[in-house]
Coordinates of C-alpha atoms and ligand atoms in Angstrom, one line a residue:
X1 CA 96.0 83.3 96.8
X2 CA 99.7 82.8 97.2
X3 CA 101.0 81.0 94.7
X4 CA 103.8 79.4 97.1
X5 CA 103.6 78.3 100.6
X6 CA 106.4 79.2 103.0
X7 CA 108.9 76.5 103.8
X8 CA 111.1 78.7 106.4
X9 CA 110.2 81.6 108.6
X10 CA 111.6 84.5 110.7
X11 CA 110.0 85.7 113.4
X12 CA 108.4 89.3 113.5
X13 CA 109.3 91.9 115.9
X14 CA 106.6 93.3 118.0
X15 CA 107.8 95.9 120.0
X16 CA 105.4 97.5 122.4
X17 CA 103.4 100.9 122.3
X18 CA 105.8 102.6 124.7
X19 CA 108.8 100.6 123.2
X20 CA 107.8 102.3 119.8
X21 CA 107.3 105.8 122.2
X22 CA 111.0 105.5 123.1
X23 CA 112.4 104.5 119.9
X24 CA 111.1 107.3 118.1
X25 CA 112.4 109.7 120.3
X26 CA 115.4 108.3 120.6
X27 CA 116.2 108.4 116.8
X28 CA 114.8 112.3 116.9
X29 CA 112.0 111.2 115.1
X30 CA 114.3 110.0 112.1
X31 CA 112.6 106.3 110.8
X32 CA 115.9 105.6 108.9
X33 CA 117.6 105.3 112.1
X34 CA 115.6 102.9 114.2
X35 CA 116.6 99.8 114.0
X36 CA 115.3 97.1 111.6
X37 CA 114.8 94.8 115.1
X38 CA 112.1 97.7 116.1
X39 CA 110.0 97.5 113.1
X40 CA 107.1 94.7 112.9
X41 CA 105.9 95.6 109.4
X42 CA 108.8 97.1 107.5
X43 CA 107.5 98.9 104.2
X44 CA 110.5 101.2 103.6
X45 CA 111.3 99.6 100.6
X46 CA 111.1 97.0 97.9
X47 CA 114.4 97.3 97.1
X48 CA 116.5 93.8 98.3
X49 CA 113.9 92.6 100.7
X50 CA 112.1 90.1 98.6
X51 CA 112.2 86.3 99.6
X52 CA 114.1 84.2 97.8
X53 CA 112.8 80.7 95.9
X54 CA 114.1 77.4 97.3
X55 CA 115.1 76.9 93.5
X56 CA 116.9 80.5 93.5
X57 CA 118.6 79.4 96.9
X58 CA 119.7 75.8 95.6
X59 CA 121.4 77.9 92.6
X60 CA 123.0 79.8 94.7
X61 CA 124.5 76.8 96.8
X62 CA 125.7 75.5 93.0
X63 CA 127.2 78.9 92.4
X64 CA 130.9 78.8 91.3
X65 CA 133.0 81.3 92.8
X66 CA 136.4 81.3 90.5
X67 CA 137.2 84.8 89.8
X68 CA 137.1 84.7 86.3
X69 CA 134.8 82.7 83.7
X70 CA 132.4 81.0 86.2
X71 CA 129.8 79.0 85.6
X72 CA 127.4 81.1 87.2
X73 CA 128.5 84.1 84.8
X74 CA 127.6 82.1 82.2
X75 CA 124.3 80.8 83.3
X76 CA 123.5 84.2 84.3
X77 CA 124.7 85.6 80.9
X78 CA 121.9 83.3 79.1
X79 CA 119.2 84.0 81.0
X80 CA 119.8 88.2 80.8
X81 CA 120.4 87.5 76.9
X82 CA 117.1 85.2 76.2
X83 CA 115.2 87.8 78.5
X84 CA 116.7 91.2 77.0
X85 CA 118.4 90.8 73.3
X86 CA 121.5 93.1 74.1
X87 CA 125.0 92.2 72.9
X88 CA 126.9 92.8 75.9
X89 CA 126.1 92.1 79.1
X90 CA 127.4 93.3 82.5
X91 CA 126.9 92.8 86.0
X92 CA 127.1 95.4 88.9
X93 CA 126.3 95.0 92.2
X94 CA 123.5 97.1 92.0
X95 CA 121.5 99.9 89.8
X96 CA 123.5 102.9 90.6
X97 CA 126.9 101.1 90.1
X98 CA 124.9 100.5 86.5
X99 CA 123.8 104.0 86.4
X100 CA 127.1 105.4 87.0
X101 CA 129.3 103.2 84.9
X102 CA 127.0 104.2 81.9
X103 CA 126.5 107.4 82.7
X104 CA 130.1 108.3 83.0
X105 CA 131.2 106.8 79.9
X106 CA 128.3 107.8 77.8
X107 CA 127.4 111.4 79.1
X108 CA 129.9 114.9 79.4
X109 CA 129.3 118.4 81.4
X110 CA 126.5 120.1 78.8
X111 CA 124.7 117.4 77.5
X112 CA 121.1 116.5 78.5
X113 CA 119.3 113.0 79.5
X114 CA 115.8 113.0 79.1
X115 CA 113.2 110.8 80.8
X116 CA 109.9 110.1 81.7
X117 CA 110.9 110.5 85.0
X118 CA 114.8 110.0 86.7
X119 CA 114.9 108.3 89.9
X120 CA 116.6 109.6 92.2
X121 CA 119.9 107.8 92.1
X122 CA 119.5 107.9 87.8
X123 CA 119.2 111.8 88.7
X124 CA 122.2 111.8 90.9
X125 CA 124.4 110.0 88.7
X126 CA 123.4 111.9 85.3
X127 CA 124.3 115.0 87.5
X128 CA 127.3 114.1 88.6
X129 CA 128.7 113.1 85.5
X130 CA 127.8 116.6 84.6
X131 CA 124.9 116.5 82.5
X132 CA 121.3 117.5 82.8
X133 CA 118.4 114.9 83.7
X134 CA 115.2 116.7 82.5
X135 CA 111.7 115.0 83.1
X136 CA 109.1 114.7 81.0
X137 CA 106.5 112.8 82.3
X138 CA 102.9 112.5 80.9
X139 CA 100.0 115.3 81.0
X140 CA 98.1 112.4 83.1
X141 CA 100.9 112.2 85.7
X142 CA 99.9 115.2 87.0
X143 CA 96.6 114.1 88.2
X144 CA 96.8 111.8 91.4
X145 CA 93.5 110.9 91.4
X146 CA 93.1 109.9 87.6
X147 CA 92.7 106.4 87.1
X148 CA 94.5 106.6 83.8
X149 CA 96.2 102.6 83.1
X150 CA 99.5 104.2 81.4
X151 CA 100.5 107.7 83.4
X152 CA 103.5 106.2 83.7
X153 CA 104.1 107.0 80.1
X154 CA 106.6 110.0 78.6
X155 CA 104.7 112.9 77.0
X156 CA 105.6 112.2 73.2
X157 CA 104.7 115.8 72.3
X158 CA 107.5 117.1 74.7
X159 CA 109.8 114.4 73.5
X160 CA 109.6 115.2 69.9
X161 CA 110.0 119.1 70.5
X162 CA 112.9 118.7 72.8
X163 CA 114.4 116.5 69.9
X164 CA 113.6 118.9 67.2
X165 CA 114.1 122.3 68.9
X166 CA 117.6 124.1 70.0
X167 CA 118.2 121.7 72.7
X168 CA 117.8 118.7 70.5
X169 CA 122.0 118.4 69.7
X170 CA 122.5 118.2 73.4
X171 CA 120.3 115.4 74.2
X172 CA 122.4 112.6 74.9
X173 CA 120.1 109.8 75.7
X174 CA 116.5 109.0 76.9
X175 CA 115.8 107.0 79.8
X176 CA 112.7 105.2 80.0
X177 CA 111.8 103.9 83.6
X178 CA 109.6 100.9 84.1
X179 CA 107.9 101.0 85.7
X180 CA 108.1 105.1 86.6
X181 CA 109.1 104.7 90.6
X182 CA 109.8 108.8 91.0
X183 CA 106.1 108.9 89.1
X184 CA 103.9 106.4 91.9
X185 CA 105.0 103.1 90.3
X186 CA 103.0 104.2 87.2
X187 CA 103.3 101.8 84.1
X188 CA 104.4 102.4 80.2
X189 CA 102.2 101.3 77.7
X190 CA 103.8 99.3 75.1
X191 CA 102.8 101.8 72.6
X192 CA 104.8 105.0 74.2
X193 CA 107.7 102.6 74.4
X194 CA 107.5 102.2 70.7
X195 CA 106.9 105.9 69.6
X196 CA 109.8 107.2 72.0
X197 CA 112.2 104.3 70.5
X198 CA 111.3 105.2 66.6
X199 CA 111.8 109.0 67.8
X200 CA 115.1 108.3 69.3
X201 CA 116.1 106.3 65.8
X202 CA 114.8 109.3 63.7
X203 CA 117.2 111.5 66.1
X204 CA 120.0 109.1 66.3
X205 CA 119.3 109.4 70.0
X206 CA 120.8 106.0 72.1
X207 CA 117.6 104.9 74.0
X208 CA 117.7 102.6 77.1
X209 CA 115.2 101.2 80.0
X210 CA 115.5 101.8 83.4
X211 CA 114.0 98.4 83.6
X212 CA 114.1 97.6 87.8
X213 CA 110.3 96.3 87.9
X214 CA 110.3 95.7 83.6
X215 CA 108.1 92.4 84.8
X216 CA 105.3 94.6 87.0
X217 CA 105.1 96.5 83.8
X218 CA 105.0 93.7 81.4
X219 CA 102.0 92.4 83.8
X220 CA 100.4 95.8 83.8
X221 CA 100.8 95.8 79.8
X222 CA 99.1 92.5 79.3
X223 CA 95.9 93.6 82.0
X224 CA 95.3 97.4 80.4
X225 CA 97.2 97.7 76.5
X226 CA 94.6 95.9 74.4
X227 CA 97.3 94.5 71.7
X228 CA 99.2 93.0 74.5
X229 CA 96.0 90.8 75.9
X230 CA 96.6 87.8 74.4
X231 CA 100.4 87.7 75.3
X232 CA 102.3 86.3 78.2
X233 CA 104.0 89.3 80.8
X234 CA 107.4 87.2 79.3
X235 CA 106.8 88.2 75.7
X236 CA 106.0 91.6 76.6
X237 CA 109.4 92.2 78.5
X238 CA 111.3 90.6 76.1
X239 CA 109.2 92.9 73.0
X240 CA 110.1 95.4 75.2
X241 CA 113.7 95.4 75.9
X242 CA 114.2 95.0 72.3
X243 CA 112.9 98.4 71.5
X244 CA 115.7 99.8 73.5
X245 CA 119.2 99.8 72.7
X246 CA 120.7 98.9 76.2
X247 CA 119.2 99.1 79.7
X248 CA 120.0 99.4 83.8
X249 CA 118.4 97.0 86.0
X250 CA 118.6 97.3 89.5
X251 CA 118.3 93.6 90.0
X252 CA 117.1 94.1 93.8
X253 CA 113.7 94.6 92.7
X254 CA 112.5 92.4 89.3
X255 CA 114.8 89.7 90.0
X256 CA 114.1 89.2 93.5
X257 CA 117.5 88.8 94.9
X258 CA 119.0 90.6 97.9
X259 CA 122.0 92.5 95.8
X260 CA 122.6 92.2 92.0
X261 CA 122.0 94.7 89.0
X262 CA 123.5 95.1 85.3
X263 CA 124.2 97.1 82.3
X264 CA 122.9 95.1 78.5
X265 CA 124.3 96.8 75.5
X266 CA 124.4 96.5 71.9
X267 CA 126.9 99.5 71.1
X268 CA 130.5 96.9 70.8
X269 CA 132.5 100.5 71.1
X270 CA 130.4 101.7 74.3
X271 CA 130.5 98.4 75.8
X272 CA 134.1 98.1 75.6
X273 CA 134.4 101.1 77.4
X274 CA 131.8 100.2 79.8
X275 CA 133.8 97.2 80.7
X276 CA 136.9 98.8 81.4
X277 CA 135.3 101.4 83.9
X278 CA 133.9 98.4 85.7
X279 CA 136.7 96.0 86.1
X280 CA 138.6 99.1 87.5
X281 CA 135.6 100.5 89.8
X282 CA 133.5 96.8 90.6
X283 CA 135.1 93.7 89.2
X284 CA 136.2 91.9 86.7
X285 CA 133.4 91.7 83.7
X286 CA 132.4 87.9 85.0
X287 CA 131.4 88.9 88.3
X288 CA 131.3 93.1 88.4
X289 CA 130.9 93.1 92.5
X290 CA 128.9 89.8 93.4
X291 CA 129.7 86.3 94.2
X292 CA 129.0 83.8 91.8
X293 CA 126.2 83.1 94.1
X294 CA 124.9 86.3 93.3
X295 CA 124.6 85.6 89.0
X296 CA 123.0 81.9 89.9
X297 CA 120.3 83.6 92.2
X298 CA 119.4 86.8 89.8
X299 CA 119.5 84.4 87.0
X300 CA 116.7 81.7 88.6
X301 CA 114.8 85.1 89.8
X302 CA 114.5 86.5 86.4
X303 CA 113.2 83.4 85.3
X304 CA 110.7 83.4 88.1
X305 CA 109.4 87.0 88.2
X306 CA 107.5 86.9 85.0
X307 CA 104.9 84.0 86.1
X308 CA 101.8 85.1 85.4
X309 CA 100.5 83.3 88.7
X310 CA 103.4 85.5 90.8
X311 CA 102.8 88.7 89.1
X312 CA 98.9 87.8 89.2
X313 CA 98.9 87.7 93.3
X314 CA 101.4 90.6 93.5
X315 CA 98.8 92.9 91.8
X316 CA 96.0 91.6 93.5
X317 CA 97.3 92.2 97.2
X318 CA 98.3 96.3 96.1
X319 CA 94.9 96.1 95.1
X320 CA 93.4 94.7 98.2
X321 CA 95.7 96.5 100.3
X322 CA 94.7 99.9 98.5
X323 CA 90.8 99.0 98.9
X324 CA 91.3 98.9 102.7
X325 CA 93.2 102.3 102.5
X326 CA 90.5 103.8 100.4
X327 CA 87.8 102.4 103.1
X328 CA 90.0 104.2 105.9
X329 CA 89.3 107.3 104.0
X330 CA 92.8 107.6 102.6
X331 CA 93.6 109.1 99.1
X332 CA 96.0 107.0 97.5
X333 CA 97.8 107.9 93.9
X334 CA 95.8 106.1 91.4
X335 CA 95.5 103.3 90.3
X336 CA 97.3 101.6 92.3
X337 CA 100.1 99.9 90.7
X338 CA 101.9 97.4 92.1
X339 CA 105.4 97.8 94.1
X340 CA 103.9 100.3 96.4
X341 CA 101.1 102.1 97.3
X342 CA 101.0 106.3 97.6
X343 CA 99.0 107.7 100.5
X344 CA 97.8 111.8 99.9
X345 CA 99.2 112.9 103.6
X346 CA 98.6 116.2 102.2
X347 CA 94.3 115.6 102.0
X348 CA 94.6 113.5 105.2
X349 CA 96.4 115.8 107.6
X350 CA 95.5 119.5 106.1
X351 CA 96.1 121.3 109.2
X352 CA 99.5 120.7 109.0
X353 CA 101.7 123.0 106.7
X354 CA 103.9 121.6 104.3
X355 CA 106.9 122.8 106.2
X356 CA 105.5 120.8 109.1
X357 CA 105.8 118.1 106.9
X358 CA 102.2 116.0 106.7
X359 CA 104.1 113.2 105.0
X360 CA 106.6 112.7 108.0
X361 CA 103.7 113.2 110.8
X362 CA 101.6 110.1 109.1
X363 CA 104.9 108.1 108.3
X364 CA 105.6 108.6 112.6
X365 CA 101.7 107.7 113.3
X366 CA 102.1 104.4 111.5
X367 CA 105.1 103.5 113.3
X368 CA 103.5 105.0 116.5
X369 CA 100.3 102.9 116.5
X370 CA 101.6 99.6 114.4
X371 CA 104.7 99.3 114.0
X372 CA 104.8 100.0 110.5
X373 CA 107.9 101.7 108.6
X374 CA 106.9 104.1 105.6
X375 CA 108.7 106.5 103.4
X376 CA 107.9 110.1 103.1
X377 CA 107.7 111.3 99.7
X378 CA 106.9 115.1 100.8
X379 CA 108.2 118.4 101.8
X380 CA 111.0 116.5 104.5
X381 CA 112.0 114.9 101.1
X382 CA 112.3 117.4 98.8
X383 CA 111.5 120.9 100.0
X384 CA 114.0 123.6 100.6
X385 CA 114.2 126.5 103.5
X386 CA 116.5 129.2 103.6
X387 CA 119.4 130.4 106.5
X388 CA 116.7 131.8 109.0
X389 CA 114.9 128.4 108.6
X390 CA 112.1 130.0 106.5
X391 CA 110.4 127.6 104.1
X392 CA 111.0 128.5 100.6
X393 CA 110.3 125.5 98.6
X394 CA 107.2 122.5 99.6
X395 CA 106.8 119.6 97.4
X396 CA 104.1 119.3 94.3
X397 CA 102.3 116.6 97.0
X398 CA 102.6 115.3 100.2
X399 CA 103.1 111.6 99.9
X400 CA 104.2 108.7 102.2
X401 CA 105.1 105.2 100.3
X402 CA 104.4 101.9 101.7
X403 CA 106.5 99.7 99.4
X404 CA 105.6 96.3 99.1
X405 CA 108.3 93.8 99.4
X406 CA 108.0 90.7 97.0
X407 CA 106.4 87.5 98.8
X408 CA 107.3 88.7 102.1
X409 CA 103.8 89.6 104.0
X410 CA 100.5 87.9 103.9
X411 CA 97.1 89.5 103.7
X412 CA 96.6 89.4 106.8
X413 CA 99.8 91.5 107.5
X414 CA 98.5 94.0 105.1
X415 CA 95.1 93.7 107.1
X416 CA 97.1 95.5 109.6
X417 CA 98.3 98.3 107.9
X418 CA 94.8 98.9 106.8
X419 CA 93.7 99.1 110.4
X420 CA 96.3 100.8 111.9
X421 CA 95.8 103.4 109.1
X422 CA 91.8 103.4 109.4
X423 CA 92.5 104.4 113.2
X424 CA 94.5 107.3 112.5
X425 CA 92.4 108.5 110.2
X426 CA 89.6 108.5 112.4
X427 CA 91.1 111.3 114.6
X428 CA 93.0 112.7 111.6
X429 CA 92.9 116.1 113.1
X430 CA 94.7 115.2 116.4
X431 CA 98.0 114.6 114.3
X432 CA 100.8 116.8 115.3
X433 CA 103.5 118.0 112.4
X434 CA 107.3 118.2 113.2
X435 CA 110.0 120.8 112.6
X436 CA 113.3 120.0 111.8
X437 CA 116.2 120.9 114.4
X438 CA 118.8 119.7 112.2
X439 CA 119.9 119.0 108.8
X440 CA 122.4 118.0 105.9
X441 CA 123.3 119.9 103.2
X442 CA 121.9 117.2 100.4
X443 CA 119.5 114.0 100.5
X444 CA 118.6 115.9 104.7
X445 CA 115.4 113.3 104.8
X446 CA 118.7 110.0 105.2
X447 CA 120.2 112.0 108.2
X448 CA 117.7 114.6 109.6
X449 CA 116.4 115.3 113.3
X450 CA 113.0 116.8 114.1
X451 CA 110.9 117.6 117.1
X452 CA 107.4 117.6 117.0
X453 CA 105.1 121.0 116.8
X454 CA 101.9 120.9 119.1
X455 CA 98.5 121.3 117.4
X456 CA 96.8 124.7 118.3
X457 CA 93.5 124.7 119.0
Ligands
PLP501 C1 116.2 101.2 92.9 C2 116.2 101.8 91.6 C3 117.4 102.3 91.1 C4 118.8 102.1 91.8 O1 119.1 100.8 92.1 P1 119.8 100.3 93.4 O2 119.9 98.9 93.2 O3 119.0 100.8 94.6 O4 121.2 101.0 93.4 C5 117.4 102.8 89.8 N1 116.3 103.0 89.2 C6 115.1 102.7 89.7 C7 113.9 102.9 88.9 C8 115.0 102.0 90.9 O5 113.8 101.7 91.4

């Protein structure tokens, strides 16, 4: 069960069928663009939607907001050095302000960043600072339905040949993300976290954590590594942090606040630097972009997210959730992890072409029938076409994420999404793909149009 009860509520939207009808085609069939007040079950993200604590809310009323040397830096300052180790610690406003601070200080045009996998906005920023982001996830990745506990992992084999071969001198860093969002929420053992860290000392290599959800995979560690059994999802973050020499942290996701994130360092020299980018870009180093409110509430949420009892429920309603997907015949990516769960469009909706975009037609079908919000994680997402509008490029899979925000929804809110999806699946082949009338040059699945393409018969 929950391990909280909830003191204050907001009430639900619950548009109705033909509402929903309009909306959608008033937004040209774009999700992004209906509004929040349209959605009843919003699973677009987990990313600043969690609910806060009383006790992270009461910190936040304490916060101090001077501009320099606040309380609240400094309470938030102990709590990311118990949890983490690092030397220097700085707060952003959120991961990508992280991601490019470090990026742009660390990397140059011509050097490489290799990861288990780059998220997309670690992949932007290592690209725009010039560099390379090269992926290197896991043979066991590539295999949706494998219930493998760690494909999360790097592939070691690739890691140590990069290192060793001609690129190796242009390798500038390697990213571990935990847990792997671009690779279905996937964990890292404990064990590839230690190899990649003793091959990135061998190689003189600077090694940091993408560590958004580093308590979801603390949890996962102490369920599925069998060394880590006996320990608390605590030590295993702080063993963990330890092995790297710095990390990002988008704090909208692991420390349950609304906005937040930070850069830990050991490197005095690349700190210093750091530092001087981000009191001309976010802020001065005690607050980098938030209100002391901010530090008080990521600091109280860090402390909370590694309960055994929170992370203990979290896991067990993906798990429930994903049992009443698999009874609605729906393919997820296994196992299921825990910040989201990834539905196979592709093997649900094969009449469709991936240039009619499967992902997109179920992502419209569960807003359609229950007022759910999804992400597609397809061929809308990340395919290509040419001039004429000829597809030349579909994605590996055809994927739509329901994200699950932190103690936001209920079972029995989840009991909805199970239903809504066990209807569509039922007449599965009645499901109409889209095209796309129009389009941006990058990132087209934020700002596209579409129209929807009849099913022949
Ligand atoms: C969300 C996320 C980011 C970016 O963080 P924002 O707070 O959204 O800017 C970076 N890396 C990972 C793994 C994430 O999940």
């Amino acid at each position: 069960m929950e391990p909280y009860r909830i003191k204050v509520v907001e009430p639900i939207p619950q548009p109705t069928r033909q509402q929903r009808e309009e909306a959608l085609k008033r937004v040209h069939y774009n999700l992004f663009d209906l509004r929040a007040e349209e959605v009843t079950i919003d699973l677009l993200t987990d990313s600043g939607t969690g609910a806060l604590s009383a006790a992270q809310l009461a910190a936040g009323m304490a916060g101090d907001e001077s501009y320099s040397g606040s309380r609240s830096f400094y309470r938030f300052h102990e709590a990311v050095t118990e949890l983490t180790g690092y030397a220097h610690i700085l707060p952003a406003h959120q991961g990508r302000a992280a991601e490019r601070i470090l990026f742009s200080t660390l990397l140059e045009p011509g050097r490489i960043v290799l990861a288990n996998t780059h998220f997309d906005t670690t992949r932007a920023n290592v690209e725009l600072a010039g560099a390379e982001a090269r992926d290197l996830p896991c043979a066991e990745a590539r295999n949706l339905d494998s219930p493998a506990p760690f494909k999360g992992n790097i592939d070691l084999d690739a890691l140590a040949a990069t290192l060793a071969g001609p690129d190796g001198s242009r390798v500038a860093m390697v990213v571990m993300t935990i847990t792997n969002n671009g690779g279905g929420g996937q964990p890292v053992s404990m064990d590839n976290l230690k190899r990649t860290s003793a091959l990135c000392r061998r190689y003189g290599v600077p090694f940091f954590l993408d560590a958004a959800r580093f308590a979801e995979n603390a949890w996962l560690v102490t369920r599925h590594e069998a060394a880590y059994r006996d320990r608390t999802p605590r030590q295993v973050a702080e063993e963990a942090f330890r092995l790297a020499d710095g990390c990002m942290m988008s704090a909208k996701k692991d420390a349950i606040v609304h906005i937040g994130g930070f850069i830990g360092l050991n490197d005095p020299e690349l700190a210093q630097r750091c530092e001087l980018l981000l009191i001309a870009t976010e802020g001065f180093a005690t607050y980098g972009g938030l209100a002391g409110r901010d530090l008080d509430m990521m600091a109280q949420g860090l402390t909370e997210v590694t309960e055994p009892a929170y992370l203990a429920e979290r896991a067990d309603v993906a798990a429930h959730l994903a049992q009443r997907v698999r009874a609605a015949g729906v393919d997820i990516i296994e196992p299921p992890g825990m910040h989201a769960l990834y539905l196979n469009a592709g093997r649900l909706l094969p009449h469709i072409p991936p240039h009619h975009f499967p992902g997109h037609a179920l992502a419209c079908q569960l807003y359609l029938e229950g007022g759910i919000r999804s992400a597609e994680l397809g061929s809308l997402y990340l395919g290509e076409e040419d001039e004429q509008g000829n597809p030349v490029k579909s994605a590996p899979y055809e994927l739509v994420r329901l994200a699950l925000p932190r103690r936001v929804y209920t079972r029995s809110h989840y009991d909805h999404v199970g239903d809504t999806l066990a209807r569509i699946a039922k007449r599965a082949d009645s499901v109409h793909g889209f095209r796309i009338v129009e389009q941006s040059p990058i990132l087209r699945h934020f700002r596209a149009t579409l129209a929807p393409v009849p099913v022949e018969s």
